[in-house]
Amino acid sequence: MSENSITITDNRSGRSATAPIEHGVFPSAMVRELDKGLFMYDPAFLSTASCASSITDLDGANGILRYRGYPIEQLAEQSTFLEVAYLLIHGELPDKAEHEQWVHDITFHTYIHENIGSFMRGFNHDAHPMGMMVSVMAALSTFYPEAKDIDDTQNRLIQITRVIAKIPTIAAFTYRHSVGLPREYPVNHLDYTANFLRMMWAVADPNHEPDPVLAKALDVLLILHADHEQNCSTTTMRTVGSAQADPFIAVAAATCGLYGPLHGGANEQVINMLHEIGSIDEVPAYVERVKRGEVLLQGFGHRVYKNFDPRATIIKKTADEVFAVTGTNPLLDIALKLEEVALKDSYFIDRKLYPNVDFYSGLIYEAMGFPMDFFTVLFAIGRAPGWLAHWVELINDPEQKIYRPRQAYIGTEARDYVDIDAR
Ligand code: CMC
């Protein structure tokens, strides 16, 4: 028997099944070799690999994050968000001609149908931007019925281009709606992030050009958020995609997953926490409350990274660049003090609790002027290429079928219906 294998014995029958362990997983189908009616119980899929993927390599123990083999540090430093999007979707970095074509195609698909504008006018002024984003993304599928042909590779690429191109436009339109400003349309001479920032902030100035340092910082943040393997929203993308829904519908569903505060909302919680702490002098008392288990230190800890979050290191540098332009923020001083105190404290050291990507991202977004309920929308823009890369991988994977987990039924045994008068 190979060392790289696992054997499971069903003690009811005495039968055993053996399967190889490869890439840290074994095929759970071996369990069904023992008994066709036997399933593994795994709430929240904590022990389940739902697919084989070659997109993102995440090694939590060693703080490693790589897209298609490239370290996140190198991509954040040397690449651009659109190039990273190409890499995620196509598997390789583009050559010059491919890059030019890709940037051109994204740039020329940024407009959205005017009827979407009428559709958006139906939202209340205080509608949450993520609610608007989900609805508009789903609505786009009605404008592109051909997107349902998911087996045509060329057609798939057109829809992918549309999603990545239009998502910043939709995002900016949700903001303009919430503050009652007319929608500002994309312009082709600006790059992806500068164009988005212009659509957000331009008022009565057709020549408005965002600060290049802020545009670059946002580009880096989008790269850091572009993929994180089988998280909740990506799993939703794959689940809905496995039913062969079109990509607009699957991205809308993935956006719903991201909308949940446990997934996309942690950086908002960091800002709330910093406001609650209020001043540097209150930091030690807050840390004591954390240690007594009364509150969480928001932006610390991670389910997968148990050493450090490589994204947090990059983001801290980006934060310095942004604050050099926007001026410092009293919340930043509290955050820095909090980090300093926590990193020296045995409570956090022993539990391997370090700042995660969200500890500084909210501060950066706030300094750039984004309202707090918009933070998750920025996450969605960044994550869209990752979702789409997983969708393509799913469609091309011959082992994948419609997602259909099983359950352990623990309800009442069979019983007879009782007439309402007799209950
Ligand atoms: N503050 C204080 N104590 C904490 C924290 C925290 N932020 N995180 C974990 N702990 C403690 C926890 O109470 C437990 O202590 P004990 O062993 O005494 O019971 C120990 O550390 C281990 O925690 P855990 O619950 O097993 O860790 P987890 O892997 O289940 O949770 C987490 C990970 C991210 C949900 C959690 O660290 C947390 O709630 N952090 C704050 C929220 C946050 O920043 N979320 C953003 C995560 S990054 C998002 C992304 O990657 O997209």
Coordinates of C-alpha atoms and ligand atoms in Angstrom, one line a residue:
M1 CA 0.0 0.0 0.0
S2 CA 1.4 3.4 -1.0
E3 CA 2.4 5.8 1.8
N4 CA 0.5 8.6 0.0
S5 CA -2.9 6.9 0.4
I6 CA -5.7 6.7 2.8
T7 CA -7.7 3.7 3.9
I8 CA -11.2 3.9 5.4
T9 CA -12.8 1.0 7.0
D10 CA -16.6 0.7 7.5
N11 CA -16.8 -1.1 10.8
R12 CA -20.4 -2.1 10.1
S13 CA -19.4 -4.3 7.2
G14 CA -15.7 -4.6 7.8
R15 CA -15.1 -3.5 4.2
S16 CA -12.2 -1.1 3.4
A17 CA -11.5 1.3 0.6
T18 CA -8.2 2.9 -0.3
A19 CA -7.5 6.0 -2.3
P20 CA -4.4 8.1 -3.2
I21 CA -3.7 11.4 -1.5
E22 CA -2.6 14.0 -4.0
H23 CA -2.2 17.7 -3.6
G24 CA -3.4 17.3 0.0
V25 CA -6.8 15.8 -0.9
F26 CA -8.3 12.4 -1.5
P27 CA -11.4 11.6 -3.5
S28 CA -14.3 11.3 -1.2
A29 CA -16.0 9.0 -3.7
M30 CA -14.0 6.3 -2.0
V31 CA -16.5 6.4 0.8
R32 CA -19.3 5.5 -1.6
E33 CA -17.4 2.5 -2.7
L34 CA -18.1 1.1 0.8
D35 CA -21.8 2.0 0.7
K36 CA -23.6 3.9 -2.0
G37 CA -25.8 5.5 0.7
L38 CA -22.9 6.8 2.8
F39 CA -22.0 10.5 2.7
M40 CA -19.5 12.7 4.5
Y41 CA -20.9 15.2 7.0
D42 CA -19.0 18.5 6.6
P43 CA -20.9 21.6 7.6
A44 CA -19.6 24.8 5.9
F45 CA -17.2 22.6 3.9
L46 CA -14.4 23.1 6.3
S47 CA -12.8 19.8 5.2
T48 CA -14.0 19.6 1.6
A49 CA -12.1 20.6 -1.6
S50 CA -14.9 21.2 -4.0
C51 CA -12.8 21.3 -7.1
A52 CA -9.2 21.1 -8.5
S53 CA -8.1 24.6 -9.4
S54 CA -5.0 26.0 -11.0
I55 CA -5.9 29.7 -10.4
T56 CA -4.8 30.7 -6.9
D57 CA -2.3 29.1 -4.6
L58 CA -2.9 30.0 -1.0
D59 CA -0.6 28.7 1.7
G60 CA -2.0 30.1 5.0
A61 CA 0.7 28.6 7.2
N62 CA 3.4 30.4 5.3
G63 CA 1.6 33.6 4.3
I64 CA 1.8 32.8 0.6
L65 CA -0.7 34.0 -2.1
R66 CA 0.1 33.5 -5.7
Y67 CA -2.1 34.0 -8.8
R68 CA -1.2 31.4 -11.5
G69 CA 2.1 31.0 -9.8
Y70 CA 3.0 34.7 -9.6
P71 CA 3.6 36.0 -6.0
I72 CA 1.0 38.6 -5.0
E73 CA 3.9 40.9 -4.0
Q74 CA 5.3 41.0 -7.5
L75 CA 2.0 41.5 -9.1
A76 CA 1.0 44.3 -6.8
E77 CA 4.4 46.0 -7.3
Q78 CA 4.9 45.5 -11.1
S79 CA 1.6 44.6 -12.8
T80 CA -1.8 46.3 -13.3
F81 CA -5.3 45.2 -12.3
L82 CA -6.3 44.6 -16.0
E83 CA -3.1 42.6 -16.7
V84 CA -3.8 40.5 -13.5
A85 CA -7.4 40.1 -14.7
Y86 CA -6.1 38.7 -18.0
L87 CA -3.7 36.4 -16.1
L88 CA -6.5 35.0 -14.0
I89 CA -8.8 34.4 -16.9
H90 CA -6.3 33.2 -19.5
G91 CA -3.8 31.5 -17.2
E92 CA -0.8 33.4 -18.6
L93 CA 0.4 37.0 -18.7
P94 CA -0.4 38.6 -22.0
D95 CA 2.3 39.6 -24.5
K96 CA 2.2 43.2 -25.8
A97 CA -0.3 42.6 -28.6
E98 CA -2.6 40.6 -26.4
H99 CA -2.4 43.2 -23.6
E100 CA -3.2 46.0 -26.0
Q101 CA -6.2 44.1 -27.4
W102 CA -7.4 43.2 -23.9
V103 CA -7.2 46.8 -22.6
H104 CA -8.8 48.1 -25.8
D105 CA -11.7 45.6 -25.5
I106 CA -12.3 46.4 -21.8
T107 CA -12.1 50.2 -22.6
F108 CA -14.7 49.9 -25.4
H109 CA -17.2 47.9 -23.4
T110 CA -17.6 50.3 -20.4
Y111 CA -20.9 51.8 -21.4
I112 CA -24.2 50.3 -20.2
H113 CA -27.5 50.4 -21.9
E114 CA -29.4 53.7 -21.2
N115 CA -32.4 51.7 -20.0
I116 CA -30.3 50.6 -17.0
G117 CA -30.4 54.3 -16.1
S118 CA -34.2 54.3 -16.0
F119 CA -34.2 51.0 -14.1
M120 CA -31.8 52.6 -11.5
R121 CA -34.1 55.6 -11.0
G122 CA -36.5 53.2 -9.3
F123 CA -34.2 52.8 -6.4
N124 CA -34.7 54.9 -3.3
H125 CA -31.9 57.5 -2.7
D126 CA -30.7 55.5 0.3
A127 CA -30.7 52.1 -1.4
H128 CA -27.5 50.2 -0.5
P129 CA -25.1 50.2 -3.4
M130 CA -24.5 46.5 -3.1
G131 CA -28.3 45.9 -3.5
M132 CA -28.2 48.1 -6.6
M133 CA -25.1 46.4 -7.9
V134 CA -26.6 42.9 -7.6
S135 CA -29.8 44.0 -9.3
V136 CA -28.1 45.8 -12.2
M137 CA -25.7 42.9 -12.8
A138 CA -28.6 40.5 -12.9
A139 CA -30.5 42.9 -15.2
L140 CA -27.6 42.9 -17.7
S141 CA -28.3 39.3 -18.5
T142 CA -31.6 40.5 -20.1
F143 CA -29.7 42.8 -22.4
Y144 CA -27.3 40.0 -23.5
P145 CA -29.5 36.9 -24.1
E146 CA -26.6 35.4 -26.2
A147 CA -24.6 35.1 -22.9
K148 CA -26.6 31.9 -22.3
D149 CA -24.5 30.2 -24.9
I150 CA -21.8 29.3 -22.4
D151 CA -20.2 26.6 -24.5
D152 CA -18.9 29.0 -27.1
T153 CA -15.5 30.1 -26.0
Q154 CA -15.5 33.3 -28.0
N155 CA -18.9 34.2 -26.8
R156 CA -17.8 33.6 -23.2
L157 CA -14.9 35.9 -23.6
I158 CA -17.1 38.7 -24.9
Q159 CA -19.3 38.4 -21.8
I160 CA -16.3 38.3 -19.5
T161 CA -15.0 41.4 -21.1
R162 CA -18.4 43.1 -20.6
V163 CA -18.6 42.2 -16.9
I164 CA -15.1 43.5 -16.2
A165 CA -15.6 46.6 -18.3
K166 CA -19.1 47.5 -16.9
I167 CA -18.7 46.7 -13.3
P168 CA -16.9 50.1 -12.4
T169 CA -19.5 52.0 -14.5
I170 CA -22.4 50.3 -12.5
A171 CA -20.5 50.9 -9.2
A172 CA -20.0 54.6 -10.0
F173 CA -23.7 55.0 -11.2
T174 CA -24.9 53.5 -7.8
Y175 CA -22.9 56.2 -6.0
R176 CA -24.1 59.0 -8.2
H177 CA -27.7 57.8 -7.7
S178 CA -27.3 57.8 -3.9
V179 CA -26.1 61.4 -3.8
G180 CA -28.4 62.7 -6.6
L181 CA -25.7 63.5 -9.1
P182 CA -26.1 63.0 -12.8
R183 CA -24.3 59.9 -14.1
E184 CA -20.8 60.6 -15.4
Y185 CA -19.9 58.4 -18.4
P186 CA -16.6 56.6 -19.0
V187 CA -14.0 58.2 -21.2
N188 CA -11.5 56.3 -23.3
H189 CA -8.3 58.2 -22.6
L190 CA -8.1 57.2 -19.0
D191 CA -7.1 53.8 -17.7
Y192 CA -9.4 51.4 -15.8
T193 CA -9.1 52.8 -12.2
A194 CA -8.6 56.5 -13.2
N195 CA -11.8 56.2 -15.3
F196 CA -13.7 54.7 -12.4
L197 CA -12.5 57.5 -10.0
R198 CA -13.5 60.1 -12.5
M199 CA -17.0 58.6 -12.9
M200 CA -17.2 58.8 -9.1
W201 CA -16.0 62.2 -8.3
A202 CA -16.2 64.5 -11.4
V203 CA -18.7 67.3 -10.8
A204 CA -19.2 70.0 -13.4
D205 CA -15.7 69.5 -14.8
P206 CA -15.4 67.5 -18.0
N207 CA -11.6 67.6 -17.7
H208 CA -11.5 66.1 -14.1
E209 CA -8.6 63.7 -13.8
P210 CA -8.0 61.7 -10.6
D211 CA -4.8 62.0 -8.7
P212 CA -2.5 59.3 -10.3
V213 CA -1.2 58.2 -6.8
L214 CA -4.8 57.5 -5.7
A215 CA -5.6 55.7 -9.0
K216 CA -2.5 53.6 -8.7
A217 CA -3.3 52.8 -5.0
L218 CA -6.8 51.7 -6.0
D219 CA -5.3 49.5 -8.8
V220 CA -3.1 47.8 -6.2
L221 CA -6.1 47.2 -3.9
L222 CA -8.1 45.7 -6.8
I223 CA -5.1 43.4 -7.5
L224 CA -5.0 42.3 -3.8
H225 CA -8.7 41.4 -3.9
A226 CA -8.8 39.8 -7.4
D227 CA -8.9 36.2 -6.2
H228 CA -8.8 34.2 -3.0
E229 CA -9.7 30.7 -4.1
Q230 CA -12.9 29.0 -2.8
N231 CA -14.3 31.7 -0.6
C232 CA -18.1 32.2 -0.1
S233 CA -18.7 34.4 -3.2
T234 CA -16.5 32.3 -5.5
T235 CA -18.2 29.1 -4.3
T236 CA -21.5 30.8 -5.1
M237 CA -20.2 31.7 -8.5
R238 CA -19.3 28.1 -9.1
T239 CA -22.6 26.8 -7.6
V240 CA -24.8 29.0 -9.8
G241 CA -22.5 28.5 -12.8
S242 CA -22.7 24.7 -12.4
A243 CA -26.4 25.0 -13.2
Q244 CA -25.2 26.6 -16.5
A245 CA -26.6 30.1 -15.7
D246 CA -25.1 32.9 -17.8
P247 CA -22.2 34.8 -16.3
F248 CA -24.2 38.0 -15.5
I249 CA -26.5 35.9 -13.3
A250 CA -23.7 34.0 -11.7
V251 CA -21.7 37.2 -11.0
A252 CA -24.9 38.7 -9.5
A253 CA -25.2 35.7 -7.3
A254 CA -21.5 35.9 -6.3
T255 CA -22.0 39.5 -5.5
C256 CA -24.9 38.5 -3.1
G257 CA -22.4 36.2 -1.3
L258 CA -19.9 39.0 -1.0
Y259 CA -22.7 41.4 0.3
G260 CA -22.9 39.4 3.6
P261 CA -21.0 41.1 6.5
L262 CA -19.0 38.0 7.3
H263 CA -17.4 38.1 3.8
G264 CA -17.2 41.6 2.3
G265 CA -18.0 43.7 5.3
A266 CA -15.0 43.4 7.7
N267 CA -13.3 46.6 6.7
E268 CA -16.4 48.6 7.5
Q269 CA -16.3 47.0 11.0
V270 CA -12.7 48.1 11.4
I271 CA -13.8 51.8 10.8
N272 CA -16.7 51.4 13.2
M273 CA -14.3 49.9 15.8
L274 CA -11.8 52.8 15.4
H275 CA -14.6 55.3 15.8
E276 CA -15.7 53.5 18.9
I277 CA -12.2 53.6 20.4
G278 CA -12.1 57.3 19.7
S279 CA -8.6 58.2 20.7
I280 CA -5.1 56.7 21.1
D281 CA -5.4 56.8 24.9
E282 CA -8.3 54.4 24.8
V283 CA -6.4 51.7 22.9
P284 CA -5.0 49.8 25.9
A285 CA -8.5 49.6 27.5
Y286 CA -10.0 48.4 24.2
V287 CA -7.3 45.7 23.9
E288 CA -8.2 44.5 27.4
R289 CA -11.8 44.2 26.4
V290 CA -10.7 42.1 23.4
K291 CA -8.7 39.9 25.7
R292 CA -11.7 39.5 28.0
G293 CA -13.7 38.2 25.0
E294 CA -16.1 41.1 25.1
V295 CA -15.3 42.4 21.6
L296 CA -13.3 41.3 18.5
L297 CA -10.3 43.1 17.3
Q298 CA -11.7 43.8 13.9
G299 CA -9.2 43.4 11.0
F300 CA -7.2 40.8 13.0
G301 CA -7.0 37.1 12.4
H302 CA -7.8 34.9 9.4
R303 CA -9.4 31.5 8.8
V304 CA -6.6 30.5 6.5
Y305 CA -3.6 32.8 7.2
K306 CA -2.2 31.8 10.6
N307 CA 1.1 33.6 10.3
F308 CA 0.6 36.8 8.4
D309 CA -1.7 38.0 5.6
P310 CA 0.7 38.9 2.7
R311 CA -1.9 41.3 1.5
A312 CA -1.8 43.3 4.7
T313 CA 1.9 44.0 4.3
I314 CA 1.4 45.4 0.8
I315 CA -1.6 47.4 1.8
K316 CA 0.2 49.1 4.7
K317 CA 2.7 50.5 2.2
T318 CA -0.1 51.6 -0.1
A319 CA -1.8 53.3 2.9
D320 CA 1.4 55.4 3.4
E321 CA 1.3 56.5 -0.2
V322 CA -2.4 57.4 0.0
F323 CA -2.1 59.3 3.2
A324 CA 0.8 61.3 1.8
V325 CA -1.8 62.7 -0.7
T326 CA -5.0 62.9 1.4
G327 CA -3.3 63.9 4.7
T328 CA -3.4 61.7 7.8
N329 CA -6.5 60.7 9.5
P330 CA -6.9 60.5 13.3
L331 CA -8.3 57.0 12.8
L332 CA -4.9 56.0 11.3
D333 CA -3.1 56.9 14.5
I334 CA -5.5 54.8 16.5
A335 CA -5.0 51.9 14.1
L336 CA -1.2 52.1 14.2
K337 CA -1.3 52.2 18.0
L338 CA -3.7 49.3 18.1
E339 CA -1.5 47.2 15.8
E340 CA 1.6 48.1 17.9
V341 CA -0.1 47.1 21.2
A342 CA -1.6 43.9 19.8
L343 CA 1.5 42.6 18.1
K344 CA 3.4 42.8 21.4
D345 CA 0.7 41.1 23.5
S346 CA 0.8 37.4 24.2
Y347 CA -3.0 37.0 23.7
F348 CA -2.5 37.8 20.0
I349 CA 0.9 36.3 19.6
D350 CA -0.2 32.9 21.1
R351 CA -3.3 32.8 18.9
K352 CA -1.4 33.9 15.8
L353 CA -3.6 36.9 15.3
Y354 CA -2.1 39.5 12.8
P355 CA -3.6 42.3 10.8
N356 CA -5.5 41.0 7.8
V357 CA -6.2 42.8 4.5
D358 CA -9.2 44.6 6.0
F359 CA -7.3 46.3 8.8
Y360 CA -6.0 49.0 6.5
S361 CA -8.2 48.8 3.4
G362 CA -11.2 50.6 5.0
L363 CA -8.9 53.4 6.2
I364 CA -7.6 53.9 2.6
Y365 CA -11.1 53.9 1.1
E366 CA -12.3 56.3 3.7
A367 CA -9.3 58.6 3.1
M368 CA -10.1 58.5 -0.7
G369 CA -13.6 59.7 0.1
F370 CA -15.6 56.5 -0.4
P371 CA -18.7 56.1 1.9
M372 CA -18.5 53.1 4.1
D373 CA -21.4 51.2 2.5
F374 CA -19.4 51.4 -0.8
F375 CA -16.4 49.5 0.5
T376 CA -17.9 46.1 -0.5
V377 CA -18.7 47.4 -4.0
L378 CA -14.9 48.1 -4.4
F379 CA -14.3 44.5 -3.3
A380 CA -16.7 43.3 -6.0
I381 CA -14.9 45.3 -8.7
G382 CA -11.7 43.7 -7.6
R383 CA -13.1 40.1 -7.3
A384 CA -15.0 40.0 -10.6
P385 CA -12.0 38.6 -12.6
G386 CA -11.5 36.0 -10.0
W387 CA -15.1 34.9 -10.1
L388 CA -15.0 34.8 -13.9
A389 CA -11.8 32.8 -14.0
H390 CA -13.4 30.2 -11.7
W391 CA -16.4 30.1 -13.9
V392 CA -14.3 29.4 -17.0
E393 CA -12.4 26.7 -15.1
L394 CA -15.6 25.1 -13.9
I395 CA -17.0 25.0 -17.4
N396 CA -13.8 23.4 -18.8
D397 CA -13.5 20.9 -16.0
P398 CA -14.9 17.5 -17.2
E399 CA -15.2 16.3 -13.6
Q400 CA -17.6 19.0 -12.7
K401 CA -21.4 18.6 -12.7
I402 CA -24.3 20.6 -11.2
Y403 CA -23.4 21.3 -7.6
R404 CA -25.7 19.1 -5.4
P405 CA -24.5 18.4 -1.9
R406 CA -26.3 15.8 0.3
Q407 CA -27.6 16.1 3.8
A408 CA -28.1 14.1 6.9
Y409 CA -31.9 14.1 7.4
I410 CA -32.6 14.5 11.2
G411 CA -36.3 15.4 11.0
T412 CA -39.4 13.5 12.0
E413 CA -40.1 10.0 10.7
A414 CA -43.0 9.4 8.4
R415 CA -46.4 10.3 9.9
D416 CA -49.9 10.7 8.6
Y417 CA -51.5 14.0 7.8
V418 CA -54.0 15.1 10.4
D419 CA -57.1 17.2 9.4
I420 CA -56.9 20.7 10.8
D421 CA -60.0 20.2 13.0
A422 CA -58.3 17.2 14.7
R423 CA -55.0 18.8 15.6
Ligands
CMC1 N1 -10.1 39.4 18.0 C1 -9.9 38.7 19.1 N2 -9.8 37.4 19.3 C2 -9.8 36.7 18.1 C3 -9.9 37.3 16.8 C4 -10.1 38.7 16.8 N3 -10.2 39.4 15.6 N4 -9.9 36.4 15.9 C5 -9.7 35.2 16.5 N5 -9.7 35.4 17.9 C6 -9.4 34.4 18.9 C7 -10.7 33.5 19.1 O1 -11.5 34.0 20.1 C8 -10.0 32.2 19.5 O2 -9.6 32.3 20.9 P1 -9.7 31.1 21.9 O3 -8.8 30.1 21.3 O4 -9.3 31.6 23.2 O5 -11.1 30.6 21.8 C9 -8.7 32.2 18.7 O6 -8.4 33.5 18.4 C10 -8.9 31.4 17.4 O7 -9.9 32.0 16.6 P2 -10.8 31.2 15.6 O8 -12.3 31.7 15.9 O9 -10.6 29.7 15.7 O10 -10.3 31.7 14.3 P3 -11.1 31.6 12.9 O11 -10.1 31.1 11.9 O12 -12.3 30.7 13.0 O13 -11.6 33.0 12.6 C11 -11.8 35.2 11.6 C12 -11.1 33.8 11.6 C13 -11.3 36.0 10.5 C14 -13.3 34.9 11.4 C15 -11.6 35.9 13.0 O14 -10.2 36.0 13.2 C16 -12.3 37.2 13.1 O15 -13.5 37.2 13.4 N6 -11.6 38.3 12.8 C17 -12.2 39.7 12.9 C18 -13.0 39.9 11.6 C19 -12.2 40.2 10.4 O16 -11.2 40.9 10.5 N7 -12.5 39.5 9.3 C20 -11.8 39.7 8.0 C21 -11.1 38.4 7.7 S1 -10.1 38.7 6.2 C22 -11.2 38.7 4.9 C23 -10.8 38.1 3.6 O17 -9.8 37.4 3.6 O18 -11.4 38.4 2.7

